[in-house]
Coordinates of C-alpha atoms and ligand atoms in Angstrom, one line a residue:
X584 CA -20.1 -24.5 -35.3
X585 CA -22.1 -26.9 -37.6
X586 CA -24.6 -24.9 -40.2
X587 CA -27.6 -26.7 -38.6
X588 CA -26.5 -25.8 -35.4
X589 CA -26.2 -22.0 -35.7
X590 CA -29.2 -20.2 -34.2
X591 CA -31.5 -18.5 -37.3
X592 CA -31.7 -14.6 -37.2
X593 CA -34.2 -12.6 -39.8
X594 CA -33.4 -9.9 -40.4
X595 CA -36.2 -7.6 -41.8
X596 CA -35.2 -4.7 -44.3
X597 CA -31.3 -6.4 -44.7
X598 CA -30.4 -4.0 -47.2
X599 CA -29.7 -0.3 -47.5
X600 CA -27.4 1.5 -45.1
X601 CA -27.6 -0.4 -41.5
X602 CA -28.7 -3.3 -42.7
X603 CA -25.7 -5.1 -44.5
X604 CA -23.5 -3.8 -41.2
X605 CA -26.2 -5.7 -38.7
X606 CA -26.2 -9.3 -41.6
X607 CA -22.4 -9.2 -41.8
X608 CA -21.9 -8.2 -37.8
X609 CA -24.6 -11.4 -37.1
X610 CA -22.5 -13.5 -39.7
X611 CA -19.2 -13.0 -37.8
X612 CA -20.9 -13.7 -34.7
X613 CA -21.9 -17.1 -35.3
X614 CA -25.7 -16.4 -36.7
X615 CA -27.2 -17.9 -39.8
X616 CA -29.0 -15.1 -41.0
X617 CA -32.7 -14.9 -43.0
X618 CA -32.4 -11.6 -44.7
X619 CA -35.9 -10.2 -45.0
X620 CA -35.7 -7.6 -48.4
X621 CA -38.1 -5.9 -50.8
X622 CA -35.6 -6.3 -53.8
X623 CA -33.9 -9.3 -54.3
X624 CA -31.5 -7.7 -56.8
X625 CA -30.6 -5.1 -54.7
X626 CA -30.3 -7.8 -51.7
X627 CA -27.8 -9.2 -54.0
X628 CA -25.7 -6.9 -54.7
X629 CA -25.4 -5.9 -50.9
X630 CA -25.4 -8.9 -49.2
X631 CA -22.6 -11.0 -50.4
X632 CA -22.1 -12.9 -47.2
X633 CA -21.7 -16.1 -46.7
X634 CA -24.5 -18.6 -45.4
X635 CA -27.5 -15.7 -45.5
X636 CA -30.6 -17.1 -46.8
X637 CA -33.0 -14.1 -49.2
X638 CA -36.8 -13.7 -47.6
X639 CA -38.8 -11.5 -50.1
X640 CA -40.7 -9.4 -48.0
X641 CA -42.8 -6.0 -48.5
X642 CA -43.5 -4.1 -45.0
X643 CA -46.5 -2.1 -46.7
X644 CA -48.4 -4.5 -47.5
X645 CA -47.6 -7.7 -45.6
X646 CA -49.8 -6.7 -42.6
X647 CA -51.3 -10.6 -42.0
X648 CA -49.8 -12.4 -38.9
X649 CA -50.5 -15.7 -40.6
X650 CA -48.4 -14.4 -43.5
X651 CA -45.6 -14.4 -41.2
X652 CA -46.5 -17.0 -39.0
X653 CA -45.8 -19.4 -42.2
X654 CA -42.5 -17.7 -43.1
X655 CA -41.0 -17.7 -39.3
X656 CA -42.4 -21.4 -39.8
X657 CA -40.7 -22.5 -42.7
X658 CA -37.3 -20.6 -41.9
X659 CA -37.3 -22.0 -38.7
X660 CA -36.7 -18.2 -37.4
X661 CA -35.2 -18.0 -33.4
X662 CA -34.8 -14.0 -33.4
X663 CA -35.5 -11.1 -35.1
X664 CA -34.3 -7.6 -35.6
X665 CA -36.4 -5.5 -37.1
X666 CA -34.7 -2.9 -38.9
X667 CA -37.3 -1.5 -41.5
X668 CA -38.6 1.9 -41.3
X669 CA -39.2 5.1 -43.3
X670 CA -39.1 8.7 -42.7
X671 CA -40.6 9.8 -45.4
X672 CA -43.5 8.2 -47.7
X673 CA -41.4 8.7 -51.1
X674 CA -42.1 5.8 -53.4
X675 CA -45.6 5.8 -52.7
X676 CA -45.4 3.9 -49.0
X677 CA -47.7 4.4 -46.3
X678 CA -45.8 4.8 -43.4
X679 CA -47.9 3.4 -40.5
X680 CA -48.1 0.5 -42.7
X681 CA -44.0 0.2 -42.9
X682 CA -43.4 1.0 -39.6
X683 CA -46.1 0.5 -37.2
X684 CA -49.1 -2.2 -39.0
X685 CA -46.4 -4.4 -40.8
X686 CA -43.8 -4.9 -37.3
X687 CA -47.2 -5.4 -35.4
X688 CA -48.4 -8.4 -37.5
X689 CA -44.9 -9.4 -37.4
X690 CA -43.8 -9.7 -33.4
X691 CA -47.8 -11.4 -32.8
X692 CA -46.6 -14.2 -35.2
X693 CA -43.2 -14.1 -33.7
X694 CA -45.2 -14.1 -30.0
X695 CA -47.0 -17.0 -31.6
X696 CA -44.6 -19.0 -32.7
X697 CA -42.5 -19.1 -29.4
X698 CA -45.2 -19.6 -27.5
X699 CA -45.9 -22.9 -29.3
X700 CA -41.9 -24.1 -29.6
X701 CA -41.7 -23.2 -25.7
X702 CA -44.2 -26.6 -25.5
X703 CA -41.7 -28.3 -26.9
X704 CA -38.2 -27.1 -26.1
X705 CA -36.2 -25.9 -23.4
X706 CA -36.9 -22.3 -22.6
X707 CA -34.6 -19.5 -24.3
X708 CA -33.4 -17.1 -21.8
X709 CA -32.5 -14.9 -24.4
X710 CA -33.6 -11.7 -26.3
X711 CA -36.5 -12.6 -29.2
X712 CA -36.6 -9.5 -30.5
X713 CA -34.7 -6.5 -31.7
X714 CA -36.6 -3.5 -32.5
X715 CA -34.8 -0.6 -34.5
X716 CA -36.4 3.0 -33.3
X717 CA -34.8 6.2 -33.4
X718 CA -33.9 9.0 -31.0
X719 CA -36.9 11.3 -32.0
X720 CA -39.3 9.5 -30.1
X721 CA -38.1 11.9 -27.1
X722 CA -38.7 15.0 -28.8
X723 CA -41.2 16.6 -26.4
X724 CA -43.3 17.3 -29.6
X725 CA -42.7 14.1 -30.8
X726 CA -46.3 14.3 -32.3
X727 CA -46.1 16.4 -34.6
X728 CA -44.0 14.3 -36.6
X729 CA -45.1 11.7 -38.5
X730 CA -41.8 9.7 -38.5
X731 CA -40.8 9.4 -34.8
X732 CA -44.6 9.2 -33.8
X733 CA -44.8 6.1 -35.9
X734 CA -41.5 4.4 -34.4
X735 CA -43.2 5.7 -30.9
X736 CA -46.6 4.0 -31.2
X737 CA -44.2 0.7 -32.5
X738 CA -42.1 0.6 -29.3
X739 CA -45.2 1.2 -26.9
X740 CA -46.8 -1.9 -28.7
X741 CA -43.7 -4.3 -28.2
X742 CA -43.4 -2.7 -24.9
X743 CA -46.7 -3.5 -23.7
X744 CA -46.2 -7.6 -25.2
X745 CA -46.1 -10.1 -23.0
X746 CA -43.8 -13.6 -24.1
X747 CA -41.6 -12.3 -26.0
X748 CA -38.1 -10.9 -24.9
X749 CA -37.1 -7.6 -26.5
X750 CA -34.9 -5.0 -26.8
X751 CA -35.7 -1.7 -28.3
X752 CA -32.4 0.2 -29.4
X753 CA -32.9 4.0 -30.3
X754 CA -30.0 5.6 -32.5
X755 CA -29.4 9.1 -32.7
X756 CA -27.8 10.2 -36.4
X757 CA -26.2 7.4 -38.1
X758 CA -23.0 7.7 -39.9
X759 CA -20.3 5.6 -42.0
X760 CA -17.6 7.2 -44.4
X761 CA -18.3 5.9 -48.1
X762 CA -21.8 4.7 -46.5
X763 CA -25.2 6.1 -45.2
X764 CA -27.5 9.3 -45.8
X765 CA -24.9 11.9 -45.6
X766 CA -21.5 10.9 -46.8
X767 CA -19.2 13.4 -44.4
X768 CA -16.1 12.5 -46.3
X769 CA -17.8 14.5 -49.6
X770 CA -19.3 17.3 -47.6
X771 CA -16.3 18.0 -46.3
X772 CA -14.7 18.3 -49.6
X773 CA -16.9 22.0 -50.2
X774 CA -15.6 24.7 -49.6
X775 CA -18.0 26.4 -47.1
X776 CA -19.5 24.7 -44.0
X777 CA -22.8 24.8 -44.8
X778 CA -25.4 24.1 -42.0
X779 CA -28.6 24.5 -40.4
X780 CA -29.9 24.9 -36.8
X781 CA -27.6 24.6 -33.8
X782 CA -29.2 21.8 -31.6
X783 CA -26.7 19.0 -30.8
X784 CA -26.7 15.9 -31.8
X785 CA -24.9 12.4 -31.0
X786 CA -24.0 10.8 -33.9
X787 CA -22.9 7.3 -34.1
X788 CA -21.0 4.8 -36.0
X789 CA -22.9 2.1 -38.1
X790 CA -20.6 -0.6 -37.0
X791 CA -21.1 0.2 -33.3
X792 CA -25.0 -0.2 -33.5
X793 CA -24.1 -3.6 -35.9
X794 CA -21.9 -4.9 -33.3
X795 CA -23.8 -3.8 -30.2
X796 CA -26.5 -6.2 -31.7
X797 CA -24.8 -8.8 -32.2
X798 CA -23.7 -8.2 -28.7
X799 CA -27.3 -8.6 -27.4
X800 CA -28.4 -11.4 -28.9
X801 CA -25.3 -13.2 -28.2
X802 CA -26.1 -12.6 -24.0
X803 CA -28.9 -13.5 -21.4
X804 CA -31.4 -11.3 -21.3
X805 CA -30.8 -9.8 -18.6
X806 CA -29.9 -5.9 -18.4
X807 CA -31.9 -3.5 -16.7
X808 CA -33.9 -1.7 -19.2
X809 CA -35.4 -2.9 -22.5
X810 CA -34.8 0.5 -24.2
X811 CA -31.6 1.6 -25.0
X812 CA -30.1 4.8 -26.6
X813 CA -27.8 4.0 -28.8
X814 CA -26.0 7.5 -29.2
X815 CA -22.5 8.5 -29.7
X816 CA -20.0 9.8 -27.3
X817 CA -19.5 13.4 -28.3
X818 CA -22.6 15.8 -28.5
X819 CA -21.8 18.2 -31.2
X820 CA -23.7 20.6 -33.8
X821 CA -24.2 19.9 -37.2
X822 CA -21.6 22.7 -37.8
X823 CA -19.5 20.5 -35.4
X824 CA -20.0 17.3 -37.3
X825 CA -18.5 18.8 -40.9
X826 CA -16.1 20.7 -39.2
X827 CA -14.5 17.5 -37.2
X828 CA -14.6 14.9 -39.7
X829 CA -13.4 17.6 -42.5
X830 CA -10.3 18.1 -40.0
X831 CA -9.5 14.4 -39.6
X832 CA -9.4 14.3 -43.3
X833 CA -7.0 16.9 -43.3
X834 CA -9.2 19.7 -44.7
X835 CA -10.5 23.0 -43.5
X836 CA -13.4 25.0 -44.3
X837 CA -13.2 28.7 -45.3
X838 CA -15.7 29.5 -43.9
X839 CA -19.2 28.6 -41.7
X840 CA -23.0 29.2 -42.9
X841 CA -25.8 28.7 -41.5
X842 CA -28.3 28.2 -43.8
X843 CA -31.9 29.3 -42.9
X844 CA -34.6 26.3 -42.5
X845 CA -36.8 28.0 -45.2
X846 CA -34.0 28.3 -47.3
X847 CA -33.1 24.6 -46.8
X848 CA -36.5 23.2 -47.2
X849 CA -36.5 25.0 -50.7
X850 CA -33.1 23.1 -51.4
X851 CA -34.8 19.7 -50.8
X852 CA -37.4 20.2 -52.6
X853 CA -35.1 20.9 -55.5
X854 CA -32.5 17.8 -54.2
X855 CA -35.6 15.8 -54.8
X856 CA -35.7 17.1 -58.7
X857 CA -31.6 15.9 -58.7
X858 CA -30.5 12.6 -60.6
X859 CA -28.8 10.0 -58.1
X860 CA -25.3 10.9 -59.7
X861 CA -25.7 14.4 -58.4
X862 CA -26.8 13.6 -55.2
X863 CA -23.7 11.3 -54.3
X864 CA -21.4 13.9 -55.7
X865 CA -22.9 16.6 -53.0
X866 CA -22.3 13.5 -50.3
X867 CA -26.3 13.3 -49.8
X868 CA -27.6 9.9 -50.7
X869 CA -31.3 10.5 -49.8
X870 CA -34.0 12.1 -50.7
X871 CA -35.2 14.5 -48.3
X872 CA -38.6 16.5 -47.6
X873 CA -39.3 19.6 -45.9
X874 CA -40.1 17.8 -42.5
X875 CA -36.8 15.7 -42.4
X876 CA -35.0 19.2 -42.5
X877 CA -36.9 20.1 -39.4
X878 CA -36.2 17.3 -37.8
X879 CA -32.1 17.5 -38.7
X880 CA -32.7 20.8 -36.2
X881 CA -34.3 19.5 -33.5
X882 CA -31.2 17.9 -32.2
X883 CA -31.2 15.2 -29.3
X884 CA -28.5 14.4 -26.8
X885 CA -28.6 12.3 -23.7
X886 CA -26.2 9.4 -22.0
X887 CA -25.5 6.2 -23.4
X888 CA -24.1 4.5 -20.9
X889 CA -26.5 2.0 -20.5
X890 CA -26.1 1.3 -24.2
X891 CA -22.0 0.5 -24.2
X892 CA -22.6 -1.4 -20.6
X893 CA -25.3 -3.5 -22.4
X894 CA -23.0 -3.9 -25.1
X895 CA -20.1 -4.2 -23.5
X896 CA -18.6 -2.1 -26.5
X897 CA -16.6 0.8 -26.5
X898 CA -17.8 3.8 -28.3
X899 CA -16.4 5.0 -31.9
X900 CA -15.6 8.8 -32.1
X901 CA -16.4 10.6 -35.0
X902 CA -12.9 12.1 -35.6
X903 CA -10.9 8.8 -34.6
X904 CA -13.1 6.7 -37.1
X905 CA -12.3 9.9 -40.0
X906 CA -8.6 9.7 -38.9
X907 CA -8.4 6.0 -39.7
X908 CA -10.7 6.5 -42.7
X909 CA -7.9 9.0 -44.2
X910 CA -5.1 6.9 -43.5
X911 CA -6.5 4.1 -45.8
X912 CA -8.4 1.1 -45.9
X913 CA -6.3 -1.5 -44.1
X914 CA -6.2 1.2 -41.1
X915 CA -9.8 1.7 -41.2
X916 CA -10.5 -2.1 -41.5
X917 CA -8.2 -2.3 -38.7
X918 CA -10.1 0.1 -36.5
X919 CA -13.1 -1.5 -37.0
X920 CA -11.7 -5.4 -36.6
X921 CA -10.5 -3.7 -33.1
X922 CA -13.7 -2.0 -32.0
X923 CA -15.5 -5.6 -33.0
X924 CA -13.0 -8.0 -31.0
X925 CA -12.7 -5.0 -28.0
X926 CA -14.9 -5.2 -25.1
X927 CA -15.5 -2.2 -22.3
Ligands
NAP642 N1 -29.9 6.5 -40.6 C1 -30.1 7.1 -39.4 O1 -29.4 8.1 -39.1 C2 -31.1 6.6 -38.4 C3 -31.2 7.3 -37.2 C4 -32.1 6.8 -36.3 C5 -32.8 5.6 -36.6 N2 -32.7 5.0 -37.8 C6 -33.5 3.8 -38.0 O2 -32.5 2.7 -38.3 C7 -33.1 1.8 -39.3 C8 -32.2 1.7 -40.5 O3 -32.0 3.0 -41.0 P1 -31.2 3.2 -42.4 O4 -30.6 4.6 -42.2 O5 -30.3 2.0 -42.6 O6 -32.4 3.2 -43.4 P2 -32.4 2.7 -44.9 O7 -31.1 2.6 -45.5 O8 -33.5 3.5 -45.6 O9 -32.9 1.2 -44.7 C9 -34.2 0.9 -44.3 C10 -34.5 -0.6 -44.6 O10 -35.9 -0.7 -44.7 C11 -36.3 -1.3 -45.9 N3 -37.6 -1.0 -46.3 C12 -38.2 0.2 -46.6 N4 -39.5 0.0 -47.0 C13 -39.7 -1.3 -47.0 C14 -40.8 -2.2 -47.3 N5 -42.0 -1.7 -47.7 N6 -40.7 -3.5 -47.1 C15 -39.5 -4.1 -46.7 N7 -38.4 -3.3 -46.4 C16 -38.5 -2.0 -46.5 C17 -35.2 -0.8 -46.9 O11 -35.3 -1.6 -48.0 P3 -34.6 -1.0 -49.4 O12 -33.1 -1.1 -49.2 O13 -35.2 -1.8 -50.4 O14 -35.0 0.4 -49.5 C18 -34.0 -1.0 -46.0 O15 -33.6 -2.3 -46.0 C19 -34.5 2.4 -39.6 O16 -35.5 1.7 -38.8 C20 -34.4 3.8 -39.2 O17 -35.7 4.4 -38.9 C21 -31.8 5.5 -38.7

């Protein structure tokens, strides 16, 4: 496939932990990728892929659709995935802006701009858009939290939009050795299980979400359901979750606690005080607040067969993908090359 002929993906908010998965997943697959980023030195850094294009972008403040209009204009844009959002409003964001106003101004552009090249070309029968959510938004008291309420009000507005294809993928905990929020591989290195709550999560594996959409905007448009939850295939505690990937790596606890939410929430308000250096060497990579603990306990489990049907990917375990992390990098590249070229 020629450059000019590969179709043109942005991707907004290309860097930080899923990100560079879903620019290199759409790279493999035959995309020319437009990575939409907020710092370009960051952006290179983590994106050292081939054939992407950098789009400085900044989702708190670019709220205009003519804004983006002009930039799906002049990158000659086909999809998007919008992968941008915040939990918390560290750094000064405001997170309707990041979350809900920004996306908004964002899809009516994109809802502009294929409305106009459907005058002119042949109809596209597949999926425009790619919105990143998050389980939460099923929490019966969804909200009262300002994080999943603001991902909620996002996927009712691209729900309710008329013209323009979309999926809206909701992943439970995301996880990647060496990578992501929590890095499992250090946690696992302490000697005590420490945990809170005991609501169940699914976590799943980076890659599979990356792949999965690549997956779907490779296909028609034509599954069932526009909302899909992309969740593991084990439901397990957070006690669960150390104590399985610590075993695949060959270590054991010596023993469990379970660490009361007050007690944590005073912990993250001091992990906010910590340097970065600190931080990694506990395996915790982000700066929490007192509602992000609450809502590590709230748990969320449910069926994701429509997601690996969709897909047509098989789903990663937690243990297998530790087990072929410990055995070393070539086994581990291995296991993902196989999960990428596999099909249910
Ligand atoms: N991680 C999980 O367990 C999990 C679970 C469920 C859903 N999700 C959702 O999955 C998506 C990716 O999550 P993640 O864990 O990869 O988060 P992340 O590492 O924090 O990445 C979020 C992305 O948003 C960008 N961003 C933040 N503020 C921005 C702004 N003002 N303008 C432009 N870009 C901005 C970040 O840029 P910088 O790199 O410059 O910060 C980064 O590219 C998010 O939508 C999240 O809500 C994550």
């Amino acid at each position: 496939m020629t450059e000019a002929s590969k179709e043109r993906v942005l991707v907004v908010g290309a860097t930080g932990f899923l990100g560079p998965a879903l620019v290199e997943e759409l790279c493999f697959a035959g995309f020319h990728v437009v990575c939409g980023v907020r710092n370009l030195e960051k952006a290179a850094r983590e994106l050292g892929f081939q054939d992407v294009e950098l789009l400085k972008v900044n989702l708190n403040t670019d709220l205009d659709p003519e804004l983006w209009y002009s930039r799906l204009q002049e990158f000659k844009i086909d999809r998007i995935v919008n992968n941008v959002g915040i939990a918390t409003s560290f750094g000064g964001q405001s997170l309707e802006n990041v979350n809900v106003h920004a996306p908004i101004a964002l899809f009516e552009a994109m809802q502009r701009f294929v409305a106009e090249k459907r005058n002119t070309t042949k109809h596209s029968d597949k999926t425009e858009v790619i919105q990143i959510s998050t389980t939460g938004v099923d929490w019966d008291d969804c909200s009262s939290f300002s994080y999943p309420s603001s991902k909620l009000q996002m996927d009712n507005f691209l729900s309710g939009m008329t013209g323009l294809s979309h999926i809206i993928i909701r992943p439970n905990v995301i996880y990647e050795p060496e990578r992501g929020h929590l890095l499992l591989e250090r946690i696992a290195r302490m000697p005590v299980n420490f945990y809170v709550g005991h609501a169940q999560i699914q976590p799943i594996h980076c890659r599979e979400i990356a792949i999965g959409v690549a997956r779907l905007l490779q296909k028609p448009s034509t599954i069932q359901s526009s909302i899909l939850r992309a969740v593991g295939p084990v439901p397990m505690t957070w006690e669960e979750v150390f104590d399985v990937s610590a075993k695949a790596l060959g270590k054991d606890y010596s023993w469990a606690c379970r660490v009361p939410l007050r007690m944590a929430q005073g912990v993250t308000m001091l992990i906010q005080m910590l340097p970065a250096k600190v931080l990694q060497r506990l395996g915790i990579l982000s700066k929490m607040d007192p509602e992000t603990i609450v809502m590590m306990t709230k748990g969320s489990t449910g069926d994701n067969a429509e997601w690996l049907q969709a897909t047509d990917m098989k789903a990663i375990r937690l243990d297998a993908c530790y087990q072929a992390y410990a055995d070393g990098s070539d086994v581990y590249a291995g296991f993902i090359k196989a999960v990428r070229d596999s099909s249910c």
